[in-house]
Amino acid sequence: PVLCGAVVNFTVNSSDNCGVVSDSLTANSGDFFPVGTTTVTYSATDSSGNTSTCSFDITVNDTTSPVAVCPAPFTVSNDSGQCGATVNYTGLSASDNCGVDTTFASPASGSFFGLGTTTVVFTALDSSGNMDTCQFSVTVIDDEDPVAICPANITVSNDSGACGAVVTFTLSGTDNCGI
């Protein structure tokens, strides 16, 4: 699982009416073979110098998935005046016995995240199509206070025959995430 290949054991045989004097292989049983296809050639020679040769393929498949590693969940404050935050994150990594071919996160680092909790999925792929994913959460909180808008000071005379006045005024407010 930690090497990009496998130790392969095999048996080859030869026979001859006068006996085989020598034989040779381009790779031996018990050798380490890399992922992919390796052709092994076997030759046998008898005492008269006659030689026979054959070949066979050894195919090693990579079935070990990469390992994707994600950071712990974290919380950020909203961007000023925004109802969310542009979030950059680090701490993503991937390893594989044959090398990681592609990684991607969704949503990507540098994306705008709305208020609340968003799950980020990180994917690692190797060249054999093996895949692993991990996930972590990003929580965006709104810690920007709303702005109350009051009218200017109001001075009015009392209403006729009354010891006070009916006063009309408008109050309003704004907030990055709405009132």
XYZ file of N, CA, C and O in Angstrom:
716
model
N 0.796 -1.223 0.000
C 0.000 0.000 0.000
C 0.841 1.292 0.000
O 0.338 2.328 -0.356
N 2.119 1.226 0.384
C 2.927 2.446 0.416
C 3.855 2.557 -0.782
O 4.484 3.583 -0.980
N 3.959 1.502 -1.581
C 4.823 1.517 -2.756
C 3.974 1.563 -4.014
O 2.851 1.079 -4.041
N 4.538 2.118 -5.077
C 3.819 2.225 -6.345
C 4.164 1.015 -7.207
O 4.826 1.127 -8.239
N 3.727 -0.153 -6.761
C 3.996 -1.389 -7.465
C 3.769 -2.562 -6.541
O 3.169 -2.414 -5.480
N 4.280 -3.715 -6.953
C 4.069 -4.927 -6.156
C 5.191 -5.921 -6.406
O 5.794 -5.941 -7.484
N 5.460 -6.744 -5.408
C 6.372 -7.871 -5.565
C 5.550 -8.998 -6.195
O 4.480 -9.344 -5.691
N 6.052 -9.526 -7.310
C 5.307 -10.549 -8.048
C 6.140 -11.828 -8.101
O 7.322 -11.800 -8.446
N 5.473 -12.923 -7.754
C 6.113 -14.240 -7.823
C 5.501 -15.022 -8.984
O 4.288 -14.991 -9.195
N 6.337 -15.692 -9.721
C 5.869 -16.492 -10.849
C 6.836 -17.659 -11.045
O 7.935 -17.680 -10.493
N 6.410 -18.633 -11.851
C 7.233 -19.800 -12.148
C 7.353 -19.947 -13.661
O 6.364 -19.777 -14.387
N 8.559 -20.229 -14.128
C 8.780 -20.533 -15.549
C 9.413 -21.920 -15.632
O 10.146 -22.339 -14.742
N 9.118 -22.630 -16.697
C 9.648 -23.977 -16.889
C 10.148 -24.125 -18.325
O 9.639 -23.486 -19.240
N 11.131 -24.981 -18.479
C 11.604 -25.322 -19.816
C 11.959 -26.804 -19.838
O 12.240 -27.407 -18.801
N 11.932 -27.361 -21.014
C 12.328 -28.770 -21.167
C 12.977 -28.935 -22.540
O 12.741 -28.142 -23.454
N 13.808 -29.949 -22.638
C 14.499 -30.232 -23.905
C 14.839 -31.724 -23.919
O 15.115 -32.313 -22.866
N 14.851 -32.324 -25.108
C 15.147 -33.752 -25.192
C 16.570 -34.075 -24.753
O 16.868 -35.183 -24.344
N 17.473 -33.069 -24.827
C 18.852 -33.292 -24.391
C 19.183 -32.523 -23.112
O 20.338 -32.502 -22.689
N 18.196 -31.856 -22.561
C 18.402 -31.108 -21.330
C 18.725 -29.645 -21.590
O 19.356 -29.301 -22.587
N 18.271 -28.799 -20.717
C 18.518 -27.354 -20.821
C 19.804 -27.051 -20.091
O 20.005 -27.463 -18.947
N 20.712 -26.351 -20.772
C 22.006 -26.017 -20.187
C 21.933 -24.683 -19.456
O 22.499 -24.512 -18.382
N 21.252 -23.721 -20.063
C 21.164 -22.403 -19.423
C 19.814 -21.772 -19.733
O 19.181 -22.088 -20.738
N 19.398 -20.907 -18.849
C 18.185 -20.123 -19.077
C 18.379 -18.731 -18.475
O 19.252 -18.519 -17.632
N 17.590 -17.809 -18.944
C 17.707 -16.440 -18.438
C 16.351 -15.750 -18.483
O 15.497 -16.071 -19.313
N 16.183 -14.790 -17.585
C 14.961 -13.984 -17.482
C 15.352 -12.511 -17.474
O 16.400 -12.144 -16.935
N 14.487 -11.674 -18.058
C 14.745 -10.232 -17.986
C 14.299 -9.648 -16.644
O 14.671 -8.529 -16.304
N 13.504 -10.401 -15.891
C 13.109 -10.040 -14.519
C 12.870 -11.342 -13.783
O 12.506 -12.354 -14.380
N 13.099 -11.317 -12.487
C 13.005 -12.542 -11.705
C 11.750 -12.579 -10.853
O 11.225 -11.535 -10.448
N 11.319 -13.804 -10.568
C 10.231 -13.989 -9.622
C 10.664 -13.396 -8.285
O 11.802 -13.548 -7.859
N 9.744 -12.678 -7.654
C 10.061 -12.033 -6.374
C 10.576 -10.613 -6.537
O 10.819 -9.936 -5.541
N 10.763 -10.148 -7.800
C 11.177 -8.757 -8.029
C 10.010 -7.813 -7.784
O 8.837 -8.200 -7.829
N 10.361 -6.561 -7.586
C 9.364 -5.490 -7.466
C 9.042 -4.991 -8.878
O 9.939 -4.653 -9.638
N 7.752 -4.956 -9.209
C 7.301 -4.472 -10.508
C 6.487 -3.195 -10.306
O 5.598 -3.153 -9.455
N 6.773 -2.148 -11.077
C 6.024 -0.890 -10.933
C 4.604 -1.030 -11.476
O 4.304 -1.957 -12.249
N 3.742 -0.093 -11.103
C 2.387 -0.055 -11.647
C 2.487 0.077 -13.158
O 3.309 0.825 -13.693
N 1.668 -0.679 -13.849
C 1.683 -0.701 -15.311
C 2.023 -2.100 -15.787
O 1.969 -3.066 -15.022
N 2.378 -2.200 -17.053
C 2.668 -3.501 -17.654
C 4.155 -3.628 -17.938
O 4.754 -2.734 -18.535
N 4.740 -4.732 -17.477
C 6.142 -5.055 -17.725
C 6.193 -6.376 -18.482
O 5.558 -7.352 -18.073
N 6.915 -6.398 -19.582
C 7.083 -7.641 -20.345
C 8.335 -8.364 -19.842
O 9.412 -7.780 -19.758
N 8.170 -9.629 -19.498
C 9.273 -10.478 -19.043
C 9.577 -11.474 -20.169
O 8.672 -12.117 -20.702
N 10.840 -11.565 -20.505
C 11.266 -12.502 -21.555
C 12.107 -13.604 -20.922
O 12.999 -13.330 -20.111
N 11.805 -14.836 -21.322
C 12.501 -16.013 -20.802
C 13.149 -16.747 -21.975
O 12.529 -16.966 -23.017
N 14.420 -17.094 -21.818
C 15.149 -17.839 -22.849
C 15.754 -19.095 -22.239
O 16.300 -19.051 -21.130
N 15.690 -20.195 -22.989
C 16.302 -21.465 -22.568
C 17.175 -21.967 -23.719
O 16.785 -21.933 -24.883
N 18.385 -22.432 -23.363
C 19.339 -22.903 -24.370
C 19.785 -24.323 -24.003
O 20.101 -24.602 -22.846
N 19.817 -25.187 -25.039
C 20.274 -26.562 -24.774
C 21.764 -26.690 -25.106
O 22.406 -25.723 -25.540
N 22.308 -27.906 -24.926
C 23.750 -28.130 -25.113
C 24.184 -27.999 -26.568
O 25.368 -27.834 -26.858
N 23.263 -28.041 -27.494
C 23.597 -27.882 -28.905
C 23.542 -26.419 -29.338
O 23.774 -26.095 -30.493
N 23.174 -25.520 -28.440
C 23.071 -24.099 -28.767
C 21.713 -23.685 -29.289
O 21.522 -22.533 -29.700
N 20.769 -24.615 -29.290
C 19.407 -24.258 -29.697
C 18.763 -23.432 -28.580
O 18.878 -23.763 -27.400
N 18.053 -22.370 -28.979
C 17.448 -21.465 -27.989
C 15.971 -21.291 -28.287
O 15.553 -21.196 -29.446
N 15.204 -21.248 -27.233
C 13.772 -20.949 -27.334
C 13.484 -19.766 -26.411
O 14.006 -19.692 -25.295
N 12.653 -18.869 -26.905
C 12.339 -17.667 -26.133
C 10.828 -17.474 -26.095
O 10.130 -17.705 -27.087
N 10.336 -17.053 -24.945
C 8.924 -16.681 -24.818
C 8.835 -15.439 -23.934
O 9.767 -15.111 -23.205
N 7.705 -14.771 -24.048
C 7.491 -13.558 -23.251
C 6.101 -13.592 -22.643
O 5.175 -14.207 -23.188
N 5.977 -12.923 -21.528
C 4.664 -12.763 -20.896
C 4.643 -11.401 -20.208
O 5.688 -10.830 -19.891
N 3.453 -10.872 -20.028
C 3.275 -9.562 -19.394
C 2.844 -9.718 -17.947
O 2.034 -10.595 -17.612
N 3.399 -8.865 -17.119
C 2.956 -8.736 -15.728
C 2.357 -7.340 -15.603
O 3.024 -6.340 -15.866
N 1.076 -7.288 -15.245
C 0.382 -6.007 -15.094
C 0.065 -5.787 -13.622
O -0.586 -6.620 -12.985
N 0.554 -4.678 -13.113
C 0.290 -4.299 -11.718
C -0.667 -3.117 -11.750
O -0.394 -2.095 -12.385
N -1.796 -3.261 -11.082
C -2.794 -2.196 -10.995
C -2.656 -1.451 -9.678
O -2.426 -2.068 -8.634
N -2.824 -0.144 -9.730
C -2.843 0.679 -8.516
C -4.273 0.722 -8.009
O -5.148 1.322 -8.641
N -4.528 0.083 -6.891
C -5.865 0.073 -6.297
C -5.887 0.794 -4.958
O -6.885 0.751 -4.248
N -4.783 1.463 -4.620
C -4.698 2.181 -3.351
C -5.154 3.616 -3.551
O -4.604 4.335 -4.376
N -6.163 4.003 -2.802
C -6.687 5.367 -2.903
C -5.750 6.349 -2.230
O -5.057 6.009 -1.264
N -5.739 7.594 -2.727
C -4.971 8.628 -2.027
C -5.605 8.896 -0.662
O -6.711 8.421 -0.380
N -4.904 9.648 0.154
C -5.432 10.047 1.460
C -5.571 11.565 1.448
O -4.577 12.286 1.308
N -6.810 12.039 1.556
C -7.096 13.475 1.610
C -7.166 13.906 3.075
O -7.759 13.212 3.894
N -6.539 15.045 3.387
C -6.518 15.555 4.765
C -7.081 16.971 4.771
O -6.636 17.826 4.003
N -8.048 17.206 5.651
C -8.713 18.511 5.760
C -8.396 19.161 7.108
O -8.099 18.472 8.086
N -8.508 20.499 7.154
C -8.325 21.186 8.433
C -9.557 20.992 9.322
O -10.599 20.508 8.866
N -9.429 21.404 10.571
C -10.555 21.364 11.503
C -11.568 22.439 11.097
O -11.221 23.419 10.431
N -12.830 22.264 11.496
C -13.818 23.312 11.223
C -13.371 24.638 11.846
O -12.691 24.646 12.870
N -13.758 25.751 11.217
C -13.398 27.050 11.785
C -14.481 28.081 11.498
O -15.365 27.871 10.667
N -14.400 29.197 12.237
C -15.385 30.274 12.162
C -14.684 31.570 11.794
O -13.589 31.842 12.282
N -15.323 32.354 10.920
C -14.806 33.671 10.537
C -15.922 34.696 10.678
O -17.105 34.359 10.630
N -15.522 35.954 10.831
C -16.481 37.061 10.869
C -16.769 37.526 9.449
O -15.950 37.357 8.546
N -17.931 38.148 9.294
C -18.297 38.673 7.983
C -17.329 39.771 7.545
O -16.673 40.411 8.360
N -17.229 39.976 6.223
C -16.470 41.100 5.680
C -17.267 42.369 5.949
O -18.505 42.355 5.916
N -16.593 43.462 6.171
C -17.239 44.732 6.485
C -18.246 45.105 5.401
O -17.924 45.122 4.208
N -19.472 45.343 5.829
C -20.530 45.745 4.912
C -21.119 44.614 4.102
O -21.994 44.843 3.278
N -20.675 43.391 4.315
C -21.155 42.239 3.549
C -21.890 41.256 4.449
O -21.578 41.134 5.628
N -22.838 40.566 3.871
C -23.573 39.543 4.619
C -22.932 38.185 4.330
O -23.559 37.260 3.833
N -21.651 38.099 4.605
C -20.863 36.908 4.362
C -19.404 37.295 4.340
O -19.047 38.419 4.706
N -18.555 36.391 3.902
C -17.115 36.665 3.898
C -16.440 35.901 2.770
O -16.852 34.793 2.413
N -15.411 36.502 2.217
C -14.531 35.795 1.300
C -13.564 35.003 2.174
O -12.873 35.576 3.009
N -13.569 33.703 2.014
C -12.828 32.829 2.925
C -11.676 32.151 2.179
O -11.874 31.509 1.148
N -10.493 32.337 2.709
C -9.309 31.623 2.231
C -8.926 30.614 3.307
O -8.920 30.943 4.487
N -8.637 29.400 2.894
C -8.260 28.387 3.869
C -7.018 27.639 3.409
O -6.695 27.588 2.236
N -6.324 27.105 4.384
C -5.131 26.300 4.150
C -5.305 24.996 4.909
O -6.325 24.774 5.543
N -4.302 24.165 4.882
C -4.349 22.925 5.650
C -4.866 21.743 4.865
O -5.058 20.667 5.421
N -5.109 21.922 3.563
C -5.521 20.785 2.739
C -4.275 20.090 2.211
O -3.328 20.744 1.775
N -4.274 18.765 2.259
C -3.140 18.023 1.702
C -3.633 16.656 1.240
O -4.709 16.204 1.634
N -2.824 16.044 0.402
C -3.153 14.702 -0.081
C -1.856 13.958 -0.357
O -0.859 14.551 -0.773
N -1.886 12.658 -0.121
C -0.729 11.814 -0.413
C -1.232 10.523 -1.057
O -2.394 10.152 -0.895
N -0.333 9.876 -1.802
C -0.703 8.646 -2.492
C 0.564 7.846 -2.774
O 1.633 8.426 -2.989
N 0.453 6.537 -2.800
C 1.609 5.686 -3.065
C 2.196 5.916 -4.451
O 3.383 5.711 -4.664
N 1.393 6.342 -5.419
C 1.879 6.588 -6.781
C 1.815 8.066 -7.157
O 2.011 8.412 -8.319
N 1.513 8.905 -6.220
C 1.449 10.342 -6.490
C 0.030 10.811 -6.728
O -0.780 10.119 -7.341
N -0.255 11.994 -6.224
C -1.571 12.598 -6.394
C -1.580 13.323 -7.736
O -0.673 14.085 -8.051
N -2.603 13.070 -8.522
C -2.708 13.668 -9.855
C -3.468 14.996 -9.811
O -3.043 15.962 -10.412
N -4.601 15.030 -9.095
C -5.460 16.207 -9.073
C -6.077 16.373 -7.696
O -6.461 15.390 -7.068
N -6.175 17.631 -7.251
C -6.930 17.943 -6.035
C -7.817 19.145 -6.321
O -7.470 20.007 -7.124
N -8.956 19.179 -5.665
C -9.823 20.353 -5.757
C -10.759 20.386 -4.554
O -11.063 19.355 -3.958
N -11.151 21.616 -4.194
C -12.067 21.821 -3.080
C -13.297 22.539 -3.609
O -13.212 23.383 -4.506
N -14.443 22.208 -3.044
C -15.687 22.859 -3.437
C -16.498 23.190 -2.195
O -16.841 22.287 -1.441
N -16.764 24.493 -1.973
C -16.317 25.667 -2.710
C -14.807 25.882 -2.543
O -14.214 25.463 -1.553
N -14.224 26.533 -3.541
C -12.777 26.748 -3.556
C -12.365 27.814 -2.545
O -13.158 28.697 -2.195
N -11.120 27.724 -2.090
C -10.560 28.767 -1.242
C -10.628 30.082 -2.008
O -10.367 30.131 -3.203
N -11.014 31.149 -1.308
C -11.175 32.453 -1.948
C -12.599 32.721 -2.397
O -12.884 33.785 -2.931
N -13.507 31.764 -2.175
C -14.916 31.945 -2.538
C -15.629 32.782 -1.483
O -15.181 32.885 -0.342
N -16.765 33.343 -1.878
C -17.601 34.093 -0.942
C -18.554 33.111 -0.267
O -19.256 32.356 -0.938
N -18.567 33.109 1.060
C -19.424 32.233 1.853
C -20.482 33.099 2.527
O -20.140 34.075 3.188
N -21.750 32.744 2.365
C -22.825 33.456 3.049
C -22.829 33.140 4.534
O -22.088 32.268 5.013
N -23.671 33.880 5.279
C -23.785 33.615 6.719
C -24.196 32.177 6.968
O -24.924 31.583 6.176
N -23.737 31.637 8.063
C -24.086 30.274 8.428
C -22.922 29.331 8.195
O -21.779 29.756 8.025
N -23.240 28.059 8.175
C -22.218 27.022 8.046
C -22.266 26.406 6.649
O -23.325 26.017 6.173
N -21.112 26.338 6.026
C -20.961 25.737 4.708
C -19.981 24.575 4.813
O -18.932 24.706 5.439
N -20.322 23.450 4.213
C -19.428 22.300 4.182
C -18.559 22.382 2.931
O -19.061 22.547 1.823
N -17.254 22.266 3.137
C -16.293 22.247 2.035
C -15.874 20.794 1.831
O -15.517 20.096 2.784
N -15.916 20.326 0.572
C -15.509 18.956 0.246
C -14.204 19.042 -0.548
O -14.124 19.727 -1.565
N -13.181 18.349 -0.047
C -11.867 18.306 -0.693
C -11.697 16.924 -1.311
O -11.922 15.904 -0.663
N -11.295 16.880 -2.583
C -11.158 15.620 -3.318
C -9.729 15.471 -3.833
O -9.157 16.427 -4.353
N -9.178 14.274 -3.677
C -7.848 13.945 -4.213
C -7.998 12.743 -5.135
O -8.654 11.760 -4.799
N -7.390 12.858 -6.336
C -7.424 11.783 -7.322
C -6.008 11.403 -7.706
O -5.143 12.272 -7.832
N -5.770 10.088 -7.908
C -4.475 9.678 -8.451
C -4.641 9.334 -9.928
O -5.756 9.347 -10.462
N -3.553 9.052 -10.610
C -3.612 8.829 -12.056
C -4.330 7.535 -12.431
O -4.687 7.340 -13.589
N -4.575 6.656 -11.467
C -5.312 5.422 -11.737
C -6.808 5.573 -11.515
O -7.558 4.611 -11.634
N -7.229 6.777 -11.155
C -8.649 7.020 -10.929
C -9.120 6.731 -9.524
O -10.315 6.816 -9.241
N -8.198 6.393 -8.628
C -8.583 6.182 -7.234
C -8.821 7.543 -6.592
O -8.138 8.515 -6.905
N -9.788 7.614 -5.677
C -10.201 8.888 -5.120
C -10.427 8.799 -3.617
O -10.807 7.755 -3.102
N -10.195 9.913 -2.934
C -10.553 10.047 -1.525
C -11.068 11.464 -1.318
O -10.656 12.399 -2.014
N -11.987 11.607 -0.382
C -12.497 12.930 -0.037
C -12.486 13.100 1.473
O -12.501 12.126 2.233
N -12.437 14.347 1.879
C -12.655 14.693 3.277
C -13.458 15.982 3.265
O -13.615 16.616 2.217
N -13.981 16.361 4.406
C -14.751 17.591 4.461
C -14.552 18.303 5.784
O -14.169 17.685 6.774
N -14.791 19.601 5.740
C -14.735 20.424 6.940
C -15.756 21.536 6.770
O -16.260 21.773 5.665
N -16.083 22.189 7.876
C -17.091 23.241 7.796
C -16.467 24.604 8.070
O -15.518 24.735 8.830
N -17.026 25.594 7.393
C -16.666 26.996 7.594
C -17.939 27.709 8.026
O -18.949 27.651 7.327
N -17.885 28.344 9.188
C -19.033 29.089 9.691
C -18.732 30.578 9.625
O -17.691 31.020 10.125
N -19.626 31.327 8.987
C -19.487 32.784 8.890
C -20.522 33.390 9.822
O -21.717 33.076 9.729
N -20.044 34.226 10.743
C -20.952 34.896 11.682
C -20.999 36.389 11.349
O -20.037 36.955 10.843
N -22.148 37.003 11.632
C -22.322 38.438 11.434
C -22.074 39.116 12.779
O -22.898 39.037 13.675
N -20.928 39.757 12.902
C -20.665 40.497 14.145
C -20.580 42.001 13.893
O -19.988 42.742 14.662
N -21.219 42.431 12.783
C -21.285 43.855 12.462
C -22.617 44.405 12.970
O -23.685 43.905 12.612
N -22.562 45.425 13.833
C -23.775 46.009 14.415
C -24.583 46.742 13.349
O -24.016 47.333 12.423
N -25.920 46.743 13.509
C -26.731 47.560 12.612
C -26.512 49.045 12.928
O -25.970 49.388 13.979
N -26.931 49.897 12.008
C -26.808 51.347 12.212
C -28.218 51.907 12.336
O -29.022 51.792 11.413
N -28.510 52.485 13.511
C -29.810 53.143 13.723
C -29.714 54.563 13.187
O -28.751 55.274 13.458
N -30.733 54.986 12.423
C -30.744 56.327 11.851
C -31.918 57.090 12.461
O -33.085 56.726 12.258
N -31.580 58.089 13.253
C -32.593 58.900 13.922
C -32.723 60.236 13.192
O -31.771 60.717 12.586
N -33.921 60.838 13.287
C -34.058 62.166 12.689
C -33.277 63.190 13.518
O -32.877 62.918 14.648
N -33.102 64.358 12.931
C -32.473 65.458 13.681
C -33.400 65.852 14.821
O -34.581 65.472 14.855
N -32.887 66.582 15.769
C -33.724 67.046 16.880
C -34.938 67.794 16.336
O -34.838 68.546 15.358
N -36.083 67.576 16.975
C -37.340 68.170 16.522
C -37.847 69.108 17.611
O -37.968 68.718 18.774
N -38.189 70.332 17.229
C -38.809 71.286 18.153
C -40.122 71.731 17.516
O -40.148 72.176 16.367
N -41.236 71.562 18.251
C -42.564 71.965 17.742
C -43.310 72.715 18.834
O -43.023 72.576 20.018
N -44.267 73.489 18.406
C -45.159 74.170 19.359
C -46.268 73.217 19.729
O -46.602 72.308 18.971
N -46.858 73.487 20.880
C -47.951 72.636 21.302
C -49.130 72.803 20.357
O -49.296 73.827 19.697
N -49.971 71.799 20.284
C -51.181 71.866 19.475
C -52.154 72.829 20.138
O -52.176 72.957 21.384
N -52.962 73.487 19.353
C -53.905 74.484 19.862
C -54.830 73.856 20.892
O -55.448 72.829 20.652
N -54.837 74.460 22.063
C -55.704 74.001 23.135
C -55.212 72.746 23.811
O -55.933 72.164 24.624
N -54.015 72.329 23.528
C -53.500 71.100 24.137
C -52.188 71.402 24.843
O -51.509 72.377 24.545
N -51.921 70.571 25.785
C -50.667 70.728 26.526
C -49.644 69.737 25.975
O -49.039 68.963 26.686
N -49.484 69.694 24.688
C -48.562 68.807 24.012
C -48.797 68.876 22.522
O -49.589 69.702 22.046
N -48.168 68.059 21.793
C -48.320 68.086 20.344
C -48.169 66.681 19.787
O -47.462 65.842 20.344
N -48.862 66.449 18.700
C -48.668 65.209 17.956
C -47.480 65.465 17.031
O -47.493 66.412 16.248
N -46.481 64.635 17.160
C -45.266 64.808 16.371
C -45.074 63.564 15.488
O -45.146 62.437 15.965
N -44.839 63.795 14.215
C -44.591 62.695 13.279
C -43.111 62.711 12.913
O -42.548 63.761 12.604
N -42.490 61.552 12.961
C -41.081 61.449 12.580
C -40.834 60.048 12.034
O -41.638 59.146 12.217
N -39.729 59.898 11.353
C -39.388 58.619 10.735
C -38.072 58.118 11.315
O -37.096 58.861 11.415
N -38.083 56.844 11.699
C -36.868 56.166 12.162
C -36.475 55.133 11.095
O -37.340 54.549 10.440
N -35.214 54.909 10.949
C -34.791 53.879 10.022
C -33.470 53.274 10.520
O -32.872 53.759 11.486
N -33.061 52.258 9.856
C -31.786 51.617 10.197
C -31.272 50.822 9.016
O -32.023 50.502 8.096
N -30.009 50.540 9.037
C -29.405 49.709 7.996
C -28.539 48.641 8.653
O -28.104 48.799 9.793
N -28.340 47.576 7.913
C -27.459 46.513 8.413
C -26.924 45.755 7.205
O -27.608 45.636 6.176
N -25.740 45.238 7.326
C -25.143 44.485 6.244
C -25.942 43.257 5.861
O -25.869 42.762 4.736
N -26.734 42.721 6.784
C -27.537 41.542 6.497
C -29.044 41.833 6.559
O -29.840 40.894 6.606
N -29.422 43.100 6.617
C -30.829 43.469 6.663
C -31.334 43.597 8.075
O -30.778 43.040 9.022
N -32.372 44.366 8.212
C -32.984 44.600 9.532
C -34.090 43.596 9.741
O -34.906 43.352 8.882
